[in-house]
XYZ file of C-alpha atoms in Angstrom:
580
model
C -68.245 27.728 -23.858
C -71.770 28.737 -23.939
C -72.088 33.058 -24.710
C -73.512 35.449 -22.487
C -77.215 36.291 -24.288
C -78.474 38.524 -21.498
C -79.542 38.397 -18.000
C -78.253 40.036 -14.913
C -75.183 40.987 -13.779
C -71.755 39.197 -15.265
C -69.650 38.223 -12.150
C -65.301 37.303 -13.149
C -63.225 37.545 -9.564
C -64.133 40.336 -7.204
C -65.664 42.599 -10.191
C -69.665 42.849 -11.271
C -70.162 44.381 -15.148
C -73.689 45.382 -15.196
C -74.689 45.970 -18.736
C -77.947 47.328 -17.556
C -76.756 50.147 -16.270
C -73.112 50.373 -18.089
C -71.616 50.132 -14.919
C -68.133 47.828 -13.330
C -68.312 47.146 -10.009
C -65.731 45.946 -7.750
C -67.389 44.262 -4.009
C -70.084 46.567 -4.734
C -68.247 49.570 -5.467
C -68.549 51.312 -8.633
C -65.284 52.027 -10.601
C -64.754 54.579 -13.408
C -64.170 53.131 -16.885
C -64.466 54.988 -20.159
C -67.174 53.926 -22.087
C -65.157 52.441 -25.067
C -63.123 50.512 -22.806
C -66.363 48.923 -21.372
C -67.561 48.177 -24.299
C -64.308 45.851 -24.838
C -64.961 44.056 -21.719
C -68.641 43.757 -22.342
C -67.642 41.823 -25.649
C -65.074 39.722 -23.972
C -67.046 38.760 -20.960
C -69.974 37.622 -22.922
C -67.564 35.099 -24.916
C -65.490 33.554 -22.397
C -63.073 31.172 -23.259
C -63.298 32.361 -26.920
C -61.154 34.436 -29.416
C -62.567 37.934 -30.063
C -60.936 39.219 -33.126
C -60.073 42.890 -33.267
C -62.216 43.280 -36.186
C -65.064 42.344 -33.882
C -63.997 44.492 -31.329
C -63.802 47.587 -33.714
C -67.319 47.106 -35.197
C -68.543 46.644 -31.327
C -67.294 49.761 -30.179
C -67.638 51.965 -32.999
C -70.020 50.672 -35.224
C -70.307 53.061 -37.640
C -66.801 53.009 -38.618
C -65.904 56.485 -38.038
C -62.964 56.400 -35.951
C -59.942 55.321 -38.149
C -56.989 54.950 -35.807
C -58.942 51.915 -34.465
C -55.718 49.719 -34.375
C -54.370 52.355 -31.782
C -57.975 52.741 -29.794
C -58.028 48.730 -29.258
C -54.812 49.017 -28.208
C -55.553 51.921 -25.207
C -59.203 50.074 -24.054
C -57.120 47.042 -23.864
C -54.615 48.732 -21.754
C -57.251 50.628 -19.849
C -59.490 47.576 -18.873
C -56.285 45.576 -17.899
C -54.731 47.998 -15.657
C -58.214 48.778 -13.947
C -58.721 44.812 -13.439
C -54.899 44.667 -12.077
C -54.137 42.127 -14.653
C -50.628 43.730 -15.320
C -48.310 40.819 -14.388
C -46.575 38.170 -17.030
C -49.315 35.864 -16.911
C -52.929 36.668 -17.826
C -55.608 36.725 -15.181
C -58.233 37.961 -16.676
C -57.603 39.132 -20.614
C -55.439 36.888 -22.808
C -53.443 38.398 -25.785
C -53.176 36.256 -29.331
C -51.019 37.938 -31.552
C -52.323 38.499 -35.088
C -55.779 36.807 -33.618
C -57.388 39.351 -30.863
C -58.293 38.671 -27.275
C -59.608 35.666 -25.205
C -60.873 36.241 -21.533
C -59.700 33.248 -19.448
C -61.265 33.776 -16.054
C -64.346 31.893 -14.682
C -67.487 33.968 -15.618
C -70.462 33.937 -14.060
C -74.068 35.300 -15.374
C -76.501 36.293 -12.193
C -80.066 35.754 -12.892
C -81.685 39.070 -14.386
C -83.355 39.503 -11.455
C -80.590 38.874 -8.450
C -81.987 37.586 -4.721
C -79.642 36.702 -2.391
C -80.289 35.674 1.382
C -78.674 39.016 2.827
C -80.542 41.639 4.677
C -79.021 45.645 4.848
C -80.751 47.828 8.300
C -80.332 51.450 7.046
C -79.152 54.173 9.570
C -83.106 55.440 11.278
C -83.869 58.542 10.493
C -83.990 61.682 12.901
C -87.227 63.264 12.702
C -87.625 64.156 16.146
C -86.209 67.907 14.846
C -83.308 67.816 17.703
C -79.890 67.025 16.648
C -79.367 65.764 20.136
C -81.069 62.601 19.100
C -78.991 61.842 16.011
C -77.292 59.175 18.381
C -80.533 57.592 19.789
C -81.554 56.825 15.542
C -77.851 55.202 15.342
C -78.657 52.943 18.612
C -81.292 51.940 17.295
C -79.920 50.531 13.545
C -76.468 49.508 15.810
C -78.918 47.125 18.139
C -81.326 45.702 15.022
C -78.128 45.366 13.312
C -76.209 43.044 15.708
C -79.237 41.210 17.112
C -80.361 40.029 13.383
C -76.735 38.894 12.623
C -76.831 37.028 16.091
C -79.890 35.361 14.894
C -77.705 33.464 11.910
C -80.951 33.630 9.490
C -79.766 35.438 7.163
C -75.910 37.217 5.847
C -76.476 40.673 7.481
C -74.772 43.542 6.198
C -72.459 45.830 8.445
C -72.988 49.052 9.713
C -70.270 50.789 8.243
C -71.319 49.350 5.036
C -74.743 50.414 5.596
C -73.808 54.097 6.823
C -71.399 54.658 3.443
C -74.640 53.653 0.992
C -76.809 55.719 2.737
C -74.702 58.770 2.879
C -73.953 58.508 -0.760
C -77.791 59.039 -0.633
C -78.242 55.497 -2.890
C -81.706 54.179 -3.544
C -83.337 51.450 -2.567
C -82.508 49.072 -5.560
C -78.609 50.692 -6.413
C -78.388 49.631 -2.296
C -79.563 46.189 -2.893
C -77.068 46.046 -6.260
C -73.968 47.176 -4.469
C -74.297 45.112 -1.363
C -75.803 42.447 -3.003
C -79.132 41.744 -1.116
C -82.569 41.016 -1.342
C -84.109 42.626 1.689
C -83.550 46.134 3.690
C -85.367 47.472 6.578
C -85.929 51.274 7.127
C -86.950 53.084 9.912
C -86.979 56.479 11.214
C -87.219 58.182 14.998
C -90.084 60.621 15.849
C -90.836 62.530 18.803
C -93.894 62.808 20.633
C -95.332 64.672 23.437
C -95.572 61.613 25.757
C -92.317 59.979 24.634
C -90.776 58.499 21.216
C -92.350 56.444 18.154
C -90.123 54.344 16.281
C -91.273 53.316 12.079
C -89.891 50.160 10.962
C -90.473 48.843 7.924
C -89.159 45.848 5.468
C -88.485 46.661 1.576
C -87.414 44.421 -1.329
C -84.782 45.724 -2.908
C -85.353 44.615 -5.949
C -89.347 45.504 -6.455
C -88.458 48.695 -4.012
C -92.664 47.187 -2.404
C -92.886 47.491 0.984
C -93.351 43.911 2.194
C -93.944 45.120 6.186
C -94.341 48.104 8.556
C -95.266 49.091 11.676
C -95.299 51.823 14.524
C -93.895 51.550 17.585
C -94.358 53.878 20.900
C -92.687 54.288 24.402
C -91.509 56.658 26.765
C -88.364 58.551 26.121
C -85.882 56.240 28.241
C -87.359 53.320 27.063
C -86.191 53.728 23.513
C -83.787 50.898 23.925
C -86.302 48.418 25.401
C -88.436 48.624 22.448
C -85.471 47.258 20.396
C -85.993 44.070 21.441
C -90.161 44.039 20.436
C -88.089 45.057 16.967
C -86.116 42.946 16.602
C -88.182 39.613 17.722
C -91.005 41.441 15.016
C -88.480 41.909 12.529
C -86.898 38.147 13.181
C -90.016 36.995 12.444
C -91.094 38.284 9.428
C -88.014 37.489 7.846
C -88.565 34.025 8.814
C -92.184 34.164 7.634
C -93.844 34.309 10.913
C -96.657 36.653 12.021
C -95.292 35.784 15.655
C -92.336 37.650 17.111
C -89.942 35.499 19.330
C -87.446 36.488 21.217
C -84.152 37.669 20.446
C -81.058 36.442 21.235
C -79.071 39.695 22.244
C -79.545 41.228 25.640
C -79.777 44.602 24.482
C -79.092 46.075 28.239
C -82.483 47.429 28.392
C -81.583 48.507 31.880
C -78.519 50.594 30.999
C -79.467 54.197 30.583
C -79.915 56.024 27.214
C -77.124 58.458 27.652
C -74.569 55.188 28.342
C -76.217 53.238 24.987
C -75.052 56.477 23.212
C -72.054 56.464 24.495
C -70.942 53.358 23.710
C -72.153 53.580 20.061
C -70.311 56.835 19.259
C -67.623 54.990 20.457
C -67.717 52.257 18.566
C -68.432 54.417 15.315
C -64.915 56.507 16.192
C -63.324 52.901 16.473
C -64.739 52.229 13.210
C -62.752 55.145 11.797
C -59.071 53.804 12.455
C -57.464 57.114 12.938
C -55.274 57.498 16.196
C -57.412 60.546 17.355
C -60.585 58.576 16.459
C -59.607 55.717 18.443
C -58.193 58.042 21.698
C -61.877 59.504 21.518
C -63.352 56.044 21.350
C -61.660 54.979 24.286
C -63.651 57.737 26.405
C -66.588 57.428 25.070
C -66.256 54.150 26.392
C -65.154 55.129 29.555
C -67.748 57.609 29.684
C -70.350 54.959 29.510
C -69.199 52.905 32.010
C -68.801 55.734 33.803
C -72.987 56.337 33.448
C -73.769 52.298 34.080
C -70.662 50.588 35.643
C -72.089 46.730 34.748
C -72.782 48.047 30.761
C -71.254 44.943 29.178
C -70.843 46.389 25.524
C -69.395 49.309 26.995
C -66.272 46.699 28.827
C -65.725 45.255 25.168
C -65.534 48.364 23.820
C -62.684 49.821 26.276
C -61.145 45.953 25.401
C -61.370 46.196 21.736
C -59.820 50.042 21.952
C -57.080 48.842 24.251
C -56.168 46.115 21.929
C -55.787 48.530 18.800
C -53.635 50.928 20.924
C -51.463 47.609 21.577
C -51.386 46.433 17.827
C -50.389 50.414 16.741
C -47.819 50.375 19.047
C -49.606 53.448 20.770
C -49.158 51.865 24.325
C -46.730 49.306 25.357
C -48.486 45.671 24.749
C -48.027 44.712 28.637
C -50.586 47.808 29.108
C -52.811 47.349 26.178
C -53.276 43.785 26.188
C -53.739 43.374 29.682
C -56.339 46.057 29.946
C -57.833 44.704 27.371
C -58.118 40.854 28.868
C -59.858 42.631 32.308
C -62.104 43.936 30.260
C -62.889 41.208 28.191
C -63.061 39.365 30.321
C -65.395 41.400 33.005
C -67.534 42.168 29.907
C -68.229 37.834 29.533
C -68.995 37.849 33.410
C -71.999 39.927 32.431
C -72.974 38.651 29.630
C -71.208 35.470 28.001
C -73.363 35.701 24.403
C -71.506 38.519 23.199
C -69.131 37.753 19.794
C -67.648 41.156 20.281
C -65.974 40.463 23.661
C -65.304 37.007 22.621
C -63.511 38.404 19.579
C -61.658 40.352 22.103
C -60.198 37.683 24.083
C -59.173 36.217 21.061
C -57.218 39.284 20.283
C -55.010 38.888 23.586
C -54.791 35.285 22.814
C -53.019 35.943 19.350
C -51.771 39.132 19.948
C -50.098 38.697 23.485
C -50.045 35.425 24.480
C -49.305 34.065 21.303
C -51.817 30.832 21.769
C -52.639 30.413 18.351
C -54.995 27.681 18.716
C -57.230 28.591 21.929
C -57.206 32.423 19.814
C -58.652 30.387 16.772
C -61.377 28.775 19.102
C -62.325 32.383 20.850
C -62.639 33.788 17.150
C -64.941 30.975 15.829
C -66.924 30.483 19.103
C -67.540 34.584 17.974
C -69.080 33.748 14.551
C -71.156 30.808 15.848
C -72.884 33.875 18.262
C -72.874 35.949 15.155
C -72.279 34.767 11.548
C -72.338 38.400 10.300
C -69.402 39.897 12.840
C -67.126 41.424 10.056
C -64.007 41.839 12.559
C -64.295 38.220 13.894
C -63.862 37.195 10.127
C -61.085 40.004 10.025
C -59.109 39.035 13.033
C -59.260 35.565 12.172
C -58.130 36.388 8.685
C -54.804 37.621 10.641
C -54.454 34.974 12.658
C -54.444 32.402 9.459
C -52.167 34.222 7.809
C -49.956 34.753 10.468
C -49.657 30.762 10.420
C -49.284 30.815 6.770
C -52.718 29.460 5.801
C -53.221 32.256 3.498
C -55.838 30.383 1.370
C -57.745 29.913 4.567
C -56.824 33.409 5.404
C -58.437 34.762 1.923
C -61.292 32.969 2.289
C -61.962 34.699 5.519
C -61.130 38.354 4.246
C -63.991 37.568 1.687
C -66.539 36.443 4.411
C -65.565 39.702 6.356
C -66.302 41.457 3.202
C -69.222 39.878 2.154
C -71.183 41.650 5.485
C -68.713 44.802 5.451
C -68.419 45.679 1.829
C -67.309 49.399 1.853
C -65.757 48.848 4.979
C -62.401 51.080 4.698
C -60.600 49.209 7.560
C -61.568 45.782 6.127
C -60.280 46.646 2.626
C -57.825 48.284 3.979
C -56.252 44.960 5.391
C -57.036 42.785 1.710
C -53.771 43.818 0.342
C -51.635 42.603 3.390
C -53.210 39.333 3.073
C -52.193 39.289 -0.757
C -49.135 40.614 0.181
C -48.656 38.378 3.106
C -48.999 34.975 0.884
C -46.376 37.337 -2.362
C -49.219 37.790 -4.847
C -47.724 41.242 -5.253
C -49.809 42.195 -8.351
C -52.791 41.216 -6.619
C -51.834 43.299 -3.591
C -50.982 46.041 -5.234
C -54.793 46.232 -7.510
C -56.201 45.571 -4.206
C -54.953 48.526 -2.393
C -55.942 50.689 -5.250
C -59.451 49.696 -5.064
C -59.177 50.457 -0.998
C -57.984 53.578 -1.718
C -60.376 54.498 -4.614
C -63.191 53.267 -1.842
C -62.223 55.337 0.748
C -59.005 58.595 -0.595
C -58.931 59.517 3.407
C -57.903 56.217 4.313
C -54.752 56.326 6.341
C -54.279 52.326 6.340
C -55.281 52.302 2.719
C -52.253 54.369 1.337
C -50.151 52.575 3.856
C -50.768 49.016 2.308
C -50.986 50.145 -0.986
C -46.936 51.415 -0.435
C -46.021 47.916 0.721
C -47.616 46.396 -2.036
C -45.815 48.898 -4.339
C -42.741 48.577 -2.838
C -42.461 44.894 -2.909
C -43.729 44.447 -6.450
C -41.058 46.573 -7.290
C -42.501 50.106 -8.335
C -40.700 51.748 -5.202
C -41.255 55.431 -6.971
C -45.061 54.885 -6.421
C -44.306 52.679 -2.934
C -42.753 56.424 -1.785
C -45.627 58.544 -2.775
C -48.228 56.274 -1.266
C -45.901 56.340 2.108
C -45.744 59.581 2.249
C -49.460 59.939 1.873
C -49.943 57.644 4.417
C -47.761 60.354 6.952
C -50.283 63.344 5.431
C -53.513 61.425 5.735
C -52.608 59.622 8.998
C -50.010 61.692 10.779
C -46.745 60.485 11.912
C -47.731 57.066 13.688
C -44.463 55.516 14.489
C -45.591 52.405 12.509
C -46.491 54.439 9.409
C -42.727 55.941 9.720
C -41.424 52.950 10.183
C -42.583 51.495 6.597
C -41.655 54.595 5.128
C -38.318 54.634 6.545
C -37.307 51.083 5.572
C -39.015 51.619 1.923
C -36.308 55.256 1.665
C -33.593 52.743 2.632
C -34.388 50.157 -0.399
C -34.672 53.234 -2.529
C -31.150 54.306 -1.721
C -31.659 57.236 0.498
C -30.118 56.288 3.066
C -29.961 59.521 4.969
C -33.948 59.724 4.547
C -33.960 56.623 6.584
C -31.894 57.198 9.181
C -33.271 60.958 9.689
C -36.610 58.374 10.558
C -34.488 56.638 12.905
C -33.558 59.554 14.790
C -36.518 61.171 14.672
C -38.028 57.915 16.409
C -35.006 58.047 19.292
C -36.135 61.218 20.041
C -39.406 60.647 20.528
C -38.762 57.099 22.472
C -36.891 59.469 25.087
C -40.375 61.101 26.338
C -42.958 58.768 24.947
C -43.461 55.180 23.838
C -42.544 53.919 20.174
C -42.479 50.080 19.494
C -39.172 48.072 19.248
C -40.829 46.417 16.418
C -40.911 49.932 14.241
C -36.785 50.146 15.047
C -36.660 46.729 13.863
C -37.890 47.563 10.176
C -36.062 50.205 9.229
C -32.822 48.850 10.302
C -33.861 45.990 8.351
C -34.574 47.854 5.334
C -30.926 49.681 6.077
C -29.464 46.142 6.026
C -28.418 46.559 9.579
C -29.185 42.858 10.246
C -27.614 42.664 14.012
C -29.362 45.969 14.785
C -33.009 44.523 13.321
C -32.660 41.086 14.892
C -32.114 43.033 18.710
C -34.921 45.125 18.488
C -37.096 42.079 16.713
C -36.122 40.408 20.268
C -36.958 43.682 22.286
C -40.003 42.966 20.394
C -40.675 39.384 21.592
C -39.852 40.328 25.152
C -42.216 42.891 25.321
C -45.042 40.829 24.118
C -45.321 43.455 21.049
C -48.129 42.494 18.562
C -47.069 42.774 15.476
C -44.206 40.330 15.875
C -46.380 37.625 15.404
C -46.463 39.001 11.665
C -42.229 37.758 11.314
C -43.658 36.149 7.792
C -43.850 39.933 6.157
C -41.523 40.253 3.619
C -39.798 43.250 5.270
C -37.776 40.848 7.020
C -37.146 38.430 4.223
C -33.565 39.388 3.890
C -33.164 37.785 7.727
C -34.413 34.432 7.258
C -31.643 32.239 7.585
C -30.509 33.811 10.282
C -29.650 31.513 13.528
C -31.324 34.313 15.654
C -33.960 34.972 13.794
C -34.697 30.532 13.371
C -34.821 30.616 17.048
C -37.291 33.639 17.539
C -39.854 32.112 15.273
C -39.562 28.987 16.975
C -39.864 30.867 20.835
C -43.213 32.088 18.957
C -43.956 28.752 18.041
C -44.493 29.940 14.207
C -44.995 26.833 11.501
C -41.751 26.578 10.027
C -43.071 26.601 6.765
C -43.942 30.242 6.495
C -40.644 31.490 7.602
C -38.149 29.338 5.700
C -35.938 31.251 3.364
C -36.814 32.322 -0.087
């Protein structure tokens, strides 16, 4: 096989070396390795498919001969480089080992041109210059709005908000953005107040030359800030296309909703970004609060759906409740305006989650991405859906798409591991929850998945720490217990567990807790009859998460007649939940 004799960027799996700038990237996202160890990879990488002695390796990374323990240096970069690329199980992944002979790395390598352009497109959070704080939220509309409409308009892969909003508050310039998110093109902007009204600067950069390729000014009265998103947009379409004529766009921007009810709904949909169970409570009325201000505000219906359908997965509200909450508003949101993905998306939630129609829910979430390519939780939710049905290769596939627009997404990294875990490629699961975590340390859902993946590859010391960090970070969400409950069980403390239990009862006395959550630990305290009543309680009460039977907490139960009969009342391929 051919060696590596410069250019860009060396691709292998989800990680980027950069021997520009001595930097490993993982999706984007930079990850610490000492500079010996990259050094090793570097030499590896650039000879795939060939044997690298260890003679090579010392006079690559120290040249000059001075270190003379080399034998025991090779042997810790070695170690360091595998452990950060998660290739720690039997067989190789990435580095192979020949004894006496040195190192060979085995996995497809790919060498980006030295100049990387790819078809994606990054809108940057507009800036507030208008000197009031107030108007912090009218700068986010505006990037929200240009952001959705442009991934409506299928041109081009559009990058994410929340993606967006984590490069530019790690303060990133123009061509480390393009780097870590992998695109060609971003467009800037910034919000200024005049004495007649509002100005709005837009302007197109390539990320790669950092030259300003188009700009212009834009003017209206202060509650018409909104309206001029579409001029943007249809200006911004164009160029991108290569037209000096704007056209259209495709997104009703609800140019007749008021400003305050556009803010609104956007700080709502930021807290519902966040995951946390206070975030998501304030999302909710934020949403209400906007349809409060303009009643026939169709965003602001799909966001009170998608909020009510996260309370119902959580377990926060019972799924009759959520999920049918959630269809009104779905469905009330379509009635005004059938184009959107997001409410679309919605009802495809209900369909999986509640009504258990896996194939109409599959429709609803690709109907979604033909209205927007770029809508990172269409990709997500369908990613659950797929690997609810076992299709976990499809399911993969999709978690990658959702990535590819949402890179530093915490919630969508978050949820990698589960699909890993999901199809038992524990080692994988377990690297990617470290690399969620490393992305975002405040991640509640993060530390949560990485204990799963801990626990089930069989490190149940570390599956306890990240469980219990997932109860700091997150608070004491009956589904976070519930893991950690059924993972002190395995471990042997049994009286851990059951203090969970009881803990739960209590709280079921004046508030609601899932039957689901009961289910786990009892299956984790091998209390099969007890697991397999509350995994009906479950069914009966339309609870979400029982469409995810597959997960390995219950793989003790499998060949169980009552637990045979409740995948089939859920119509669940067989396949995916025949014993082990």
């Amino acid at each position: 096989m051919a060696s590596h004799v410069g250019g860009g960027p060396i691709r292998f799996g989800a990680f980027e070396l950069d021997t520009t700038s001595g930097e490993l990237r993982k999706r984007g996202v930079k990850v610490n390795l000492p500079q010996q160890a990259f050094r090793v990879l570097h030499a590896l990488v650039e000879r795939p498919g060939e044997v690298v002695s260890r003679g090579e390796l010392q006079l690559r990374v120290w040249p000059d001969r001075t270190f003379v323990e080399f034998e025991t240096g090779i042997n810790k970069c070695v170690s360091q480089v595998r452990s950060l690329l998660g290739d720690t199980g039997a067989a190789s992944r990435f580095i192979e080992t020949l004894p006496k002979r040195g190192y060979r790395f085995v996995a497809p390598v790919h060498v980006e041109p030295s100049t990387p352009r790819t078809s994606g497109v990054v809108v940057l959070p507009f800036e507030n210059l208008t000197g009031d704080a107030t108007w912090s939220f009218v700068a986010e509309g505006v990037t929200d709005l240009i952001t959705t409409a442009l991934g409506e308009a299928g041109a081009l892969r559009v990058i994410a908000r929340t993606s967006a909003r984590a490069c530019a508050a790690a303060d990133k310039g123009i061509a480390a953005v393009g780097r870590e998110l992998l695109v060609s093109l971003a467009i800037e902007g910034a919000v200024v107040q005049l004495d007649a009204g509002t100005c709005l600067t837009v302007r197109i950069v390539d990320t790669v030359s950092e030259r300003i390729l188009w700009q212009r000014k834009y003017e209206s009265g202060k509650d018409q800030v909104f309206t001029l998103c579409e001029r943007i947009v249809a200006d911004v379409g164009a160029k991108l296309q290569g037209s000096d004529d704007g056209a259209p766009g495709g997104r009703r921007l609800n140019g007749a909703a008021t400003t305050a009810a556009q803010l609104a709904y956007l700080k709502g949909r930021y807290l519902w970004n966040r995951r946390s169970e206070s975030d998501l409570l304030a999302s909710l009325e934020e949403f209400r609060r906007a349809l409060a201000l303009e009643p026939d505000f169709a965003l602001g219906h799909t966001g009170v759906a998608a909020a009510n359908i996260l309370l119902g997965i959580w377990g926060l509200l019972p799924s009759h409740t959520a999920f049918r909450m959630a269809r009104h508003a779905a469905e009330r949101a379509l009635a005004l305006n059938d184009g959107l993905a997001e409410a679309h998306t919605c009802i495809g939630e209900v369909l999986k989650d509640y009504d258990y129609e896996w194939e109409r829910a599959e429709l609803a979430y690709r109907h979604a991405l033909t209205l927007n390519p770029s809508y990172s939780t269409a990709h997500h939710f369908l990613a659950q859906l797929l690997t609810s049905l076992g299709r976990h290769d499809e399911a993969i596939a999709s978690m990658e798409a959702a990535r590819s627009v949402d890179p530093l997404s915490p919630a969508i990294n978050a949820y990698v591991p589960y699909i890993f875990l999901a199809a038992r490629q524990y080692a994988r699961a377990v690297s990617e929850g470290e690399a969620a975590v490393q992305l975002d340390p405040h991640s509640p859902a993060a530390h949560w998945q990485l204990g799963r993946a801990c626990l089930f590859a069989g490190n149940e010391p570390r599956a306890l720490d990240m469980l219990n960090a997932t109860v700091a970070v997150g608070g004491r969400m009956p589904m976070f217990l519930a893991v950690l409950g059924f993972a002190r069980a395995r471990a042997g403390d049994t009286a851990g567990a059951q203090a969970i239990l009881a803990e739960l009862s209590e709280r079921a006395r004046t508030s609601y807790v899932s039957p689901y959550d009961f289910a786990v630990i009892y299956a984790g305290l091998g209390h099969t009859d007890a697991a397999l009543r509350y995994l009906e309680h479950a069914y009966r009460d339309r609870v979400m998460r029982i469409i995810s039977l597959g997960d390995p907490e219950f793989d003790d139960l499998r060949r169980e007649p009552r637990f045979v009969a409740l995948a089939r009342q859920l119509r669940l391929p067989a396949a995916t939940l025949r014993p082990l």
